[in-house]
Each structure stands twice: as C-alpha cells, then as structure tokens.
Amino acid sequence: MYKSEQLALSLKHLIETGTWKLHEKLPSLRQQAETSGFSLITVMNAYQELEAQGLIYSKEKLGYFVADNPLQTALAKKVVLNEKIEINSLVFRYLKSIQSEKIVPLGSAFPNSQLLYSPKLMQTLAQQAKHRISYEQTPSLPPGNYELRKQIAQRYCMQGIPTDPSDIVITSGGLDALNLSLKAMTQMGDYILLQETIFYGAWQAAENLGLKVITIPEHPEHGLDLEAFKKAITSYPIKVCLLMLNSHNPIGFTVSEDIKFELAKLLHEHEIYLIEDDVYEELYYDQKKPLSMKYYDQQNLVLHCSSFSKTLGAGFRVGWVYAGKFSEHIQHLQLMSTISVNSFIQNALADYLTHRHYEKHLKNLRNTLKRLKNQYYQYLIKKLPEDCQVSYYPSGYFLWITLPQHIDSSRIYEKMILNDVGVAPSILFYRKNKKQNHIRINCSFEMNDEMINKIDLLIAQISER
Ligand SMILES: Cc1ncc(COP(=O)(O)O)c(C=O)c1O
C-alpha cells in the first residue's frame, strides 16, 4: 500500500467515526505533514484521494472540509434528541393496572416472591425483631448501616474492584439510587444519554429532573452501539450517561468485556460520568459474574447502582450506590428527603450477609431462573407464529418478544388485561411511536396449568392479527 493510501485510510476512519464532524475544517496540508510525519506531497495525495471518494471537499484558499457522507448521515440519524419526555402518567396507569393480585404477573418487573425471602433470611428477621437495638435509627442514617456497607464493599473487592465502605451509600432500592445519583450530577436542562430501549425508571427520572435526553439504539449483535455512542458524545454536551450493560431490562443482553473496556476509554477521554444501573448483576447463568463498569473505572467516573430487590425481595426497598466522591452530595439529598432507609431491614440484611447465606441462596435462585426461562422460551418458540422472534439471553428472568411490525403491543396488553393477564408492552421502554411491536414477559413463575392457559391466551391474541 502506498503511503498516501495508508494516510487516507486512517483519515477516513476519523471521518466515519465522527471524530471529524460534518463541515469541520481538516488540518492544513502543512499541519498534517508535521503531525503525521509524511511528506507534503503524500498528504496532498491522501487529501485528493479522500476528495475523489466524496468524503471531503475543498474551498479555494480555505482548505479541506468534511463532506456530507452516507456513513456520517446514517450515524447521525441513530442519535436522537428527546427534549420533552412524558412517561410518568403512562407508567403510573400501567403499574396500577397490573397491581391487583388477580392479575397474572407476566408483565411484572419483580421476580416471583416465592423464590426470594429465603428461609434463613426470614429466621434472621425474626431473631432481630426481638431486639430493641435493631430499630435504632442513628447507626442507619446516611450513608447507612456500616456492617451492611462493609459486606457490600467486600463483594466489590471479590470482583477485583477495590472498595471502601465509605464509597457506598445505602438507598431505598435501586430506583432511589438512580434518582439520587442523577439528581446529584445534573441540573435542569442538562443533556444526558440513555439507551433507546431502557427501563422506564430512567425515563421517569429524566422527566422529573427536566433533562434533555439523547438516545442511541441498541447494537443488534453487541447490545451497545459504540459508534453511535461516540457520535452522540461528540455531537452533544452530554454530562452523564445512564446505561444498563448487564442483563439489560427489557431486552436481556449483557455487553461484552471488550466493549466495556472501550466504553471506559471513551468516558475517560471525554470526561463523561456514567451511572450504571446494575440491579440484575447477580442473576447471570454462566460460571463467571459479568464485570461492572466500575472495574474499568480508573478516574472515578462511574456511579454503580444496584439493589437486593431482584435477589432477596423488592419489598425490603434496600439498594445502594457506589458513589465514591459523590457520597457526601447524595447523603445531603437523602437527609432532605427520606432521611434514612429502614433501620431494622438494614440490620437484618447486614446480619444475613455476614453469615454467608447469600451465596447459597443466589446459586439456587440462578438455577431456578435458568430452568424457568428455558421452559418459557422453548414453549414460546414452538407455539408462536413463525414471524415472531423471542430473544434469549442467559441471565435474568425476562423474555423479549418481537412481533411482526404491524402489530401494536399496546393493543395486545389491553386485550390481555381484560382477561386478567399483565404483559409489558414496548411503549413503556421505548419513546417513539414506531417500533412498538415488542412485549416483555416475566418468566420467574412456575409453568403450571393455569400459567400455560394464560400463555396460550397470549399466543392466541398475537396469532389473531
Ligand atoms: C433496570 C431496573 N433498574 C432499577 C430498578 C429498580 O429497582 P428497585 O426495586 O431496587 O428500586 C428496576 C426494577 O424493576 C429495574 O428493572
């Protein structure tokens, strides 16, 4: 390959990835020669080659500029600004509609409670309940019960993430951790970045805080689209990203370690903070627990949010944020709102974790979820019409069903709720009108005869057209 072709290729990469933006002026021939070490003639040939390919254009006496090329345009189309977000009332209506006990909870975000609240934990709760000291509020005030924070810190250390209990702030579940983190890091009108399809709590938090949301689509193979991410952070003044990279809700994918590594590099280069929603972190089926972005975070740019809701019980309302240097700010916000997380529950969880019951419980839980998800998946792929797809990922307890484009999943939800069955339509996770042909179902409940009848009903509705 000629030197000029070599140079043209590396410059082309800068254009295609959006590092050089549309109509941005390229370095002069002389500057380029100095920085690249190539001769002036080589640089000129490289620029002419790019011009011939339609990637750049020249203006007399002004130099060369990035042209409107199809790759950039396609990338720009993927990155979307959502200025006005209105999701709270929709989510409220949906959650109310599936709240009743008579509704079959295929649309629920909570795992089957029969699999949580382990007997050992119930014993611990009963023992703690007898002691007045368990209810003392002072030791549980922000940042939260020391022993509990120590246990959580140790779990990070076990994954190779050096953590001190003072990095952790206990919150009222994972949602509170996300809301507090976002509140501590943004002001009204700031730009944040979200995945295009994401847990509705993230959209709600953005709506409550009056933030402008830039979205990037999911990558069909890798989950996170790094090129779109780069395009977004170089096109908008994004302050914070809020992402789910492990066992994504609702789709289910887990982003590879390679992509996480690249993402960490980009966050560092552009000095952008990341709030990582990792509430399903323990529900992996493989041998090895996926790493969180905190593992790659050398610059303290990541706030890692998680909770016990998906593993021990959503009713406890206990979560946490690895807040690092934001700990103080987050505690201020807590003291001005909820004051503290329930002291009795914090004490009981600390005791339970200290006695190492958690690992055994998690192992059983993962095995059960794996078995159930596999059963639901096999049943659905056998019975659903051929033009439907079911995405299977080895973690968590959701299946994401893609219906043919013309089917509106909200209609399916409305019909199912009349039959006392809840399913989660894609409008809860995705803000645009198109692409509303997905359904999330919760497969953490045993497939007994009643459940099979309800799933058959769902399949019949989908097949009806
Ligand atoms: C992705 C995601 N993040 C956060 C939460 C909130 O978790 P918690 O119940 O601990 O507040 C949920 C709950 O469904 C969730 O699915």
mmCIF file of C-alpha atoms in Angstrom, residues 229 233 241 243 262-274 293 297 301-302:
data_model
loop_
_atom_site.group_PDB
_atom_site.id
_atom_site.type_symbol
_atom_site.label_atom_id
_atom_site.label_comp_id
_atom_site.label_asym_id
_atom_site.label_seq_id
_atom_site.Cartn_x
_atom_site.Cartn_y
_atom_site.Cartn_z
ATOM 1 C CA PHE A 229 -22.193 6.368 21.443
ATOM 2 C CA ILE A 233 -20.881 12.353 22.875
ATOM 3 C CA CYS A 241 -24.825 8.646 30.702
ATOM 4 C CA LEU A 243 -26.719 2.777 30.952
ATOM 5 C CA GLU A 262 -13.698 0.623 25.029
ATOM 6 C CA LEU A 263 -16.565 2.445 26.692
ATOM 7 C CA ALA A 264 -14.423 3.188 29.748
ATOM 8 C CA LYS A 265 -11.729 4.634 27.472
ATOM 9 C CA LEU A 266 -14.256 6.930 25.812
ATOM 10 C CA LEU A 267 -15.686 8.088 29.150
ATOM 11 C CA HIS A 268 -12.177 8.911 30.273
ATOM 12 C CA GLU A 269 -11.182 10.713 27.047
ATOM 13 C CA HIS A 270 -14.321 12.859 27.064
ATOM 14 C CA GLU A 271 -14.635 13.167 30.860
ATOM 15 C CA ILE A 272 -18.206 11.963 30.970
ATOM 16 C CA TYR A 273 -19.812 10.408 34.045
ATOM 17 C CA LEU A 274 -21.679 7.132 33.926
ATOM 18 C CA MET A 293 -18.060 -0.669 34.552
ATOM 19 C CA ASP A 297 -13.096 2.934 36.123
ATOM 20 C CA LEU A 301 -16.358 8.486 36.649
ATOM 21 C CA VAL A 302 -18.741 5.594 37.331
#
